[in-house]
Tab-separated table of C-alpha atoms in Angstrom:
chain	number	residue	atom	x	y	z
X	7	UNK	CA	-9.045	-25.161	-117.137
X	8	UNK	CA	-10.546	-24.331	-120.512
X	9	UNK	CA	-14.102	-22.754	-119.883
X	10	UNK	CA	-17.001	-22.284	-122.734
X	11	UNK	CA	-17.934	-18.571	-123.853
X	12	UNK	CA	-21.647	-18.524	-123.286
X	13	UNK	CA	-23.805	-15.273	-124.367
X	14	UNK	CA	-25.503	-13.693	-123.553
X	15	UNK	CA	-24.418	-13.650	-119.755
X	16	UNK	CA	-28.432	-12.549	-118.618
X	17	UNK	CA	-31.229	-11.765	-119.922
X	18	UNK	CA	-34.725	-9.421	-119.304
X	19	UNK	CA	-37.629	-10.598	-121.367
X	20	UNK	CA	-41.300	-10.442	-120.994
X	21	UNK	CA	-43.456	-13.440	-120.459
X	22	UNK	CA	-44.622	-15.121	-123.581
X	23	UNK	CA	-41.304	-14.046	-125.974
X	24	UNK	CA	-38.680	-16.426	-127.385
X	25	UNK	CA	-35.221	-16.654	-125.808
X	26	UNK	CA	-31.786	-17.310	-127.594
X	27	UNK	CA	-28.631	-18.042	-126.068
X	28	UNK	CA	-25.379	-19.770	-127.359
X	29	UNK	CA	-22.134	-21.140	-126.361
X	30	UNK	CA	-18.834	-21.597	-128.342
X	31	UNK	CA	-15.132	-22.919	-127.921
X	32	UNK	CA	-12.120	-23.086	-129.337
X	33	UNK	CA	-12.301	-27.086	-128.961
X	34	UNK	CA	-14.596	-29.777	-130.526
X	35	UNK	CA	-16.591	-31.162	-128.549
X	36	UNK	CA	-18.266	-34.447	-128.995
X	37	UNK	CA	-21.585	-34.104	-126.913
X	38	UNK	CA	-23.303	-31.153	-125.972
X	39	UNK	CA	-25.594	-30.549	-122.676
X	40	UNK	CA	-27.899	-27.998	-121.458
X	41	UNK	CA	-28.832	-27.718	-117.652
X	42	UNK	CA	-31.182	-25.160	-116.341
X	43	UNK	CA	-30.636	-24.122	-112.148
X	44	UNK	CA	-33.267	-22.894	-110.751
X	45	UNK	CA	-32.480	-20.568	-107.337
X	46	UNK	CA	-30.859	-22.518	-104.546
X	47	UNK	CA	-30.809	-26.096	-106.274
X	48	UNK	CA	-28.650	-27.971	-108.246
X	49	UNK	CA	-28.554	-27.970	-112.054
X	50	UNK	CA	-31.339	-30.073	-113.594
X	51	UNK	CA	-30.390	-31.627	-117.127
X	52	UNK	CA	-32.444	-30.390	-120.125
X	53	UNK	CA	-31.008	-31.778	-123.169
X	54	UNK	CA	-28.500	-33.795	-124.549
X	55	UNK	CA	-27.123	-33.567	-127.985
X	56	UNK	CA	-24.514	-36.575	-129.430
X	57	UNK	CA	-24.120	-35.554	-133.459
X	58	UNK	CA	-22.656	-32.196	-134.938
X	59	UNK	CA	-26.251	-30.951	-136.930
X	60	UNK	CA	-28.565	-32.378	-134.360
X	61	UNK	CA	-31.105	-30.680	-133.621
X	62	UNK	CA	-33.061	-31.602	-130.380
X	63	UNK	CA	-36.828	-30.736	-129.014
X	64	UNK	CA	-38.032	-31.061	-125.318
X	65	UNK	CA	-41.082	-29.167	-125.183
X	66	UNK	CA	-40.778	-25.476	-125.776
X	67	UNK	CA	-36.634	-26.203	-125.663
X	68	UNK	CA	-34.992	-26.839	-128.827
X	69	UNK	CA	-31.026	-26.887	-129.203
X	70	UNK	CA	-28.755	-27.483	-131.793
X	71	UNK	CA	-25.487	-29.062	-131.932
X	72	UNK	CA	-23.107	-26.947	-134.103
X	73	UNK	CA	-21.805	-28.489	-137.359
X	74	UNK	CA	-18.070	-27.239	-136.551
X	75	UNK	CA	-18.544	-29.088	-133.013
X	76	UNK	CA	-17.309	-25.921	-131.315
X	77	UNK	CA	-21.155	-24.134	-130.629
X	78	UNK	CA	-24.739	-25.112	-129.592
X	79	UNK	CA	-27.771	-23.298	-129.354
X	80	UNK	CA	-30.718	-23.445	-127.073
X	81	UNK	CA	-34.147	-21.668	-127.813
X	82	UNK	CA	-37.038	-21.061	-125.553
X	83	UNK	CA	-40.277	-20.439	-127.206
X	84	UNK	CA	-43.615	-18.542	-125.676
X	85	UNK	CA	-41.696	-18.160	-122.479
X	86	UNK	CA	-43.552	-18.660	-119.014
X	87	UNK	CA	-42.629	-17.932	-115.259
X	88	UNK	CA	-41.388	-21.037	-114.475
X	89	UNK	CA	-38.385	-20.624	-117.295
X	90	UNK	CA	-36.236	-18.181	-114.919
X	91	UNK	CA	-33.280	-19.483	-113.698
X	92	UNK	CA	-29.479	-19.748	-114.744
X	93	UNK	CA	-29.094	-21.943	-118.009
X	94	UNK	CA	-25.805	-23.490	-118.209
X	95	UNK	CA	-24.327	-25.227	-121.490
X	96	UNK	CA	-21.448	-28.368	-121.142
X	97	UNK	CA	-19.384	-29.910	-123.665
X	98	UNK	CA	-18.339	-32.940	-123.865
X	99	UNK	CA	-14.811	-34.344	-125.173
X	100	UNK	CA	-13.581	-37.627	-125.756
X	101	UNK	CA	-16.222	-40.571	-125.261
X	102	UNK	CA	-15.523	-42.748	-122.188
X	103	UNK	CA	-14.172	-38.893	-120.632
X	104	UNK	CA	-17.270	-38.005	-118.331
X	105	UNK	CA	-15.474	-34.945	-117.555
X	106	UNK	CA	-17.932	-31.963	-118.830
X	107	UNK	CA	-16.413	-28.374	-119.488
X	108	UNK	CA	-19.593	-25.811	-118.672
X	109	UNK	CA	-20.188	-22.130	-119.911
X	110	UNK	CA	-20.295	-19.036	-117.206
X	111	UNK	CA	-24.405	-19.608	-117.502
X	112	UNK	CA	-27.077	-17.363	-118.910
X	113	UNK	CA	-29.436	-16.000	-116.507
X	114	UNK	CA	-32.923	-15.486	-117.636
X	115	UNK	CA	-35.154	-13.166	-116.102
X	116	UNK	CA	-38.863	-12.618	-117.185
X	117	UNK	CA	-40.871	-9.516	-116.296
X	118	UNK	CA	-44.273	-9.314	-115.840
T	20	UNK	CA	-35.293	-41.232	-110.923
T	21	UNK	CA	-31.416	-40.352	-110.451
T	22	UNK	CA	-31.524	-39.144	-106.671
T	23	UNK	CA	-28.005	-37.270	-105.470
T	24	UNK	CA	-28.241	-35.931	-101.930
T	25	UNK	CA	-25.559	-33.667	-100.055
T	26	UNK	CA	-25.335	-33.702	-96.393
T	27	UNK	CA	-26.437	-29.871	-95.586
T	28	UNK	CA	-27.696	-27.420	-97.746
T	29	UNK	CA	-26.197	-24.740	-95.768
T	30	UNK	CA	-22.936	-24.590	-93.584
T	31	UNK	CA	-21.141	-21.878	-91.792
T	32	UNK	CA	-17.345	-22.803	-90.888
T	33	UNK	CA	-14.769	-20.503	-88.755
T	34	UNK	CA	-11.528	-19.996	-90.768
T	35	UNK	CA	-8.714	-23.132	-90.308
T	36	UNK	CA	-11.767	-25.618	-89.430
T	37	UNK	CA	-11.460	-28.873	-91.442
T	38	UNK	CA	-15.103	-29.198	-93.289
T	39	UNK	CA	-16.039	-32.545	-94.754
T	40	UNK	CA	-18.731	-32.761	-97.443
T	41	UNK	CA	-20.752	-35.427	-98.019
T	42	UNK	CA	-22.654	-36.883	-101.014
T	43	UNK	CA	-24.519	-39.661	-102.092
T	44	UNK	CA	-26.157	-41.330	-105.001
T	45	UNK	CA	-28.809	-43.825	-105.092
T	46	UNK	CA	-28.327	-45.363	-108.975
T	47	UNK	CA	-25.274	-47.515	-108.847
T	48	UNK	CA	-23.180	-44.527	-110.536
T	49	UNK	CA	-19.630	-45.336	-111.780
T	50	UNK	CA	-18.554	-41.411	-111.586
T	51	UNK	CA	-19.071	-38.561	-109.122
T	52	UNK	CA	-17.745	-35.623	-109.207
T	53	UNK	CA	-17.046	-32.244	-106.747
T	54	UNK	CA	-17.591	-28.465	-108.102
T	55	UNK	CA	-17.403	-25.262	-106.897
T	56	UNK	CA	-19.729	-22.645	-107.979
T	57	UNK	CA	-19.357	-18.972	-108.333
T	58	UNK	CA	-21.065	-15.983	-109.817
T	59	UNK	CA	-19.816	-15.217	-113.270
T	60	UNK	CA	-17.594	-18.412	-113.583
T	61	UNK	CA	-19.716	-20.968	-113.711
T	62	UNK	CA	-19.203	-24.353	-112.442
T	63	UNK	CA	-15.637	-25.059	-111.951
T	64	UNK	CA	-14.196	-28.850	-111.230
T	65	UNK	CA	-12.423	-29.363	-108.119
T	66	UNK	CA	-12.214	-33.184	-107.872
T	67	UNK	CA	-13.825	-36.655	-109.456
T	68	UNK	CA	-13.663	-40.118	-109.329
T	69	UNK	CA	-14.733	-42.777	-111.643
T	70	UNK	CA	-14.600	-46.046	-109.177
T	71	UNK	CA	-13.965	-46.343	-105.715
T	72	UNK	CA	-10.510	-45.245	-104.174
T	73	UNK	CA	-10.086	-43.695	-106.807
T	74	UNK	CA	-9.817	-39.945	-107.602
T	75	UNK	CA	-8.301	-37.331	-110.479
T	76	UNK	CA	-7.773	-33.686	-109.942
T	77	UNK	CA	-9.966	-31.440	-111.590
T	78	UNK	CA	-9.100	-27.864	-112.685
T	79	UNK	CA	-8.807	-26.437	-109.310
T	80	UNK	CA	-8.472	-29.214	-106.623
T	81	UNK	CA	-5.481	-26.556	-104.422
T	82	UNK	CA	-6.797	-26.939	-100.874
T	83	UNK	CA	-8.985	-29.632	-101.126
T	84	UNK	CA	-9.147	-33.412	-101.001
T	85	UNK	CA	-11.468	-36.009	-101.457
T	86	UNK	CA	-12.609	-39.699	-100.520
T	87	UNK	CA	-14.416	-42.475	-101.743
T	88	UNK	CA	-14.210	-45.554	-99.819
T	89	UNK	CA	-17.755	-46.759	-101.001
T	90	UNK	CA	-19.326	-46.687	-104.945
T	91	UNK	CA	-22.258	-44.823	-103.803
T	92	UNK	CA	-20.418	-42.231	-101.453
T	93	UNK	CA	-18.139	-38.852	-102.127
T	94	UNK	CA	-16.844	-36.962	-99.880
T	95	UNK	CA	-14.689	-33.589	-100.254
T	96	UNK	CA	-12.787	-32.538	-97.274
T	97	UNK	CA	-11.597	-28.729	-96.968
T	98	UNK	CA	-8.176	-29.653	-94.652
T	99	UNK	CA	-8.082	-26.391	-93.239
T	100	UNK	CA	-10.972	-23.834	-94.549
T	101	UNK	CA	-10.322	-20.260	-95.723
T	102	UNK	CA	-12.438	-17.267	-96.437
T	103	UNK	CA	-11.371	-17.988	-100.318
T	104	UNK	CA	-13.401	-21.244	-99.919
T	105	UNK	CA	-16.841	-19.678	-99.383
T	106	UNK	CA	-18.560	-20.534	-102.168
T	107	UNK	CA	-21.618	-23.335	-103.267
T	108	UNK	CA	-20.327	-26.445	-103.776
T	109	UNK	CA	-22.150	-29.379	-105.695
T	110	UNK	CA	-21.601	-32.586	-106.188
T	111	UNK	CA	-22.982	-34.895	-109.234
T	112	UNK	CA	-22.697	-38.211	-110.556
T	113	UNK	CA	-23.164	-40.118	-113.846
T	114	UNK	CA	-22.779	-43.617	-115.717
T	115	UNK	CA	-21.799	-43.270	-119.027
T	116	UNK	CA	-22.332	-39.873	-121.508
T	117	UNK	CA	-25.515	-39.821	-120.572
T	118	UNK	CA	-24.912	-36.376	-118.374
T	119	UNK	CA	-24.357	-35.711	-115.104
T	120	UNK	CA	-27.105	-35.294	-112.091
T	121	UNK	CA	-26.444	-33.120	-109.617
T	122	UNK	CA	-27.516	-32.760	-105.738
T	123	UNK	CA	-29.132	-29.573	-104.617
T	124	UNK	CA	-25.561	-28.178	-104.042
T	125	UNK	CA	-24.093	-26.619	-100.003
T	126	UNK	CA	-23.517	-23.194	-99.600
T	127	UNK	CA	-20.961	-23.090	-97.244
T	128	UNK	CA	-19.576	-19.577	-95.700
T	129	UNK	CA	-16.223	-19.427	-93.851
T	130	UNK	CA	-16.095	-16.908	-91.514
């Protein structure tokens, strides 16, 4: 099955920096997602985006859903313990198709 | 809030056992859905349903099977387990394209 490219694939950063990561495909897709897993639980989502352009706050999160429909961005601002974990993007294709297509994940570590 | 529960966090199988899987959602859910979860590849799809006796293959449903005899209830069933098959396995549901919640995922080893 088709899977999303997702960079970078971890990350080092000290505590109070701002985090990038990305995802792209070779496929449109129609929604966007971003879960976060923190160790030993299930993913938790983040945010959702539904228009190509969007661009989406929660907190110190922002993402942005590509204009081509094939990429979205999350950002992290002023980053804080609590951030580490795996970050996972999802894409979304036809409406009414629940099935989600996720990226290989982004881990973030911070160091103190 | 969206609660999705799986029936043991951790599980240790010998090698030809037959392992069932349970989940369970508490929001009415129309969809559910099984995946497998290993380093570097991210969450993979093994099975899903969107009503009850109903089910679709996902991308890699070889050697499993699944069951859902009741809306709130999924279960996936390894028929006869292999070392291959150790992995973390979680289970999610949703409603519409509102995103899928997730349980806190098994971690089941086959010995």
């Amino acid at each position: 099955g088709q899977q999303l490219n997702q960079s970078p694939q971890s990350m080092f950063i000290q505590e109070g920096e701002d985090v990038s990561m990305n995802c792209t495909s070779s496929s449109i897709f129609n929604t966007w997602l971003w879960y976060k897993q923190d160790p030993g639980e299930g993913p938790v989502l983040l945010i959702a985006l539904y228009k190509a352009g969007e661009l989406t706050s929660n907190g110190r999160l922002t993402a942005q859903f590509g204009i081509t429909r094939k990429d979205s961005f999350l950002n992290i601002s002023a980053s804080i313990p609590s951030d580490v974990g795996i970050y996972f993007c999802a894409g979304q294709g036809d409406f009414g198709n629940e099935k989600l297509t996720f990226g290989t994940g982004t881990r973030l570590t911070i160091i103190p | 809030d969206v609660k999705v529960t799986q029936s043991s966090r951790y599980l240790v199988k010998r090698t030809g056992e037959k392992v069932f899987l349970e989940c369970v959602q508490d929001m009415d859910h129309e969809n559910m859905f099984w995946y497998r979860q290993d380093p570097g590849l991210g969450l993979r799809l093994i099975y899903f349903s969107y009503d009850v006796k109903m089910k679709e293959k996902g991308d890699i449903p070889e050697g499993y099977s699944v069951s859902r005899e009741k809306k709130e209830r999924f279960s996936l069933i390894l028929e006869s387990a292999s070392t291959n098959q150790t992995s973390m396995y979680l289970c999610a549901s949703s409603f519409t394209s509102w995103g899928q919640f997730f349980g806190p995922g098994t971690r089941l080893t086959v010995l």
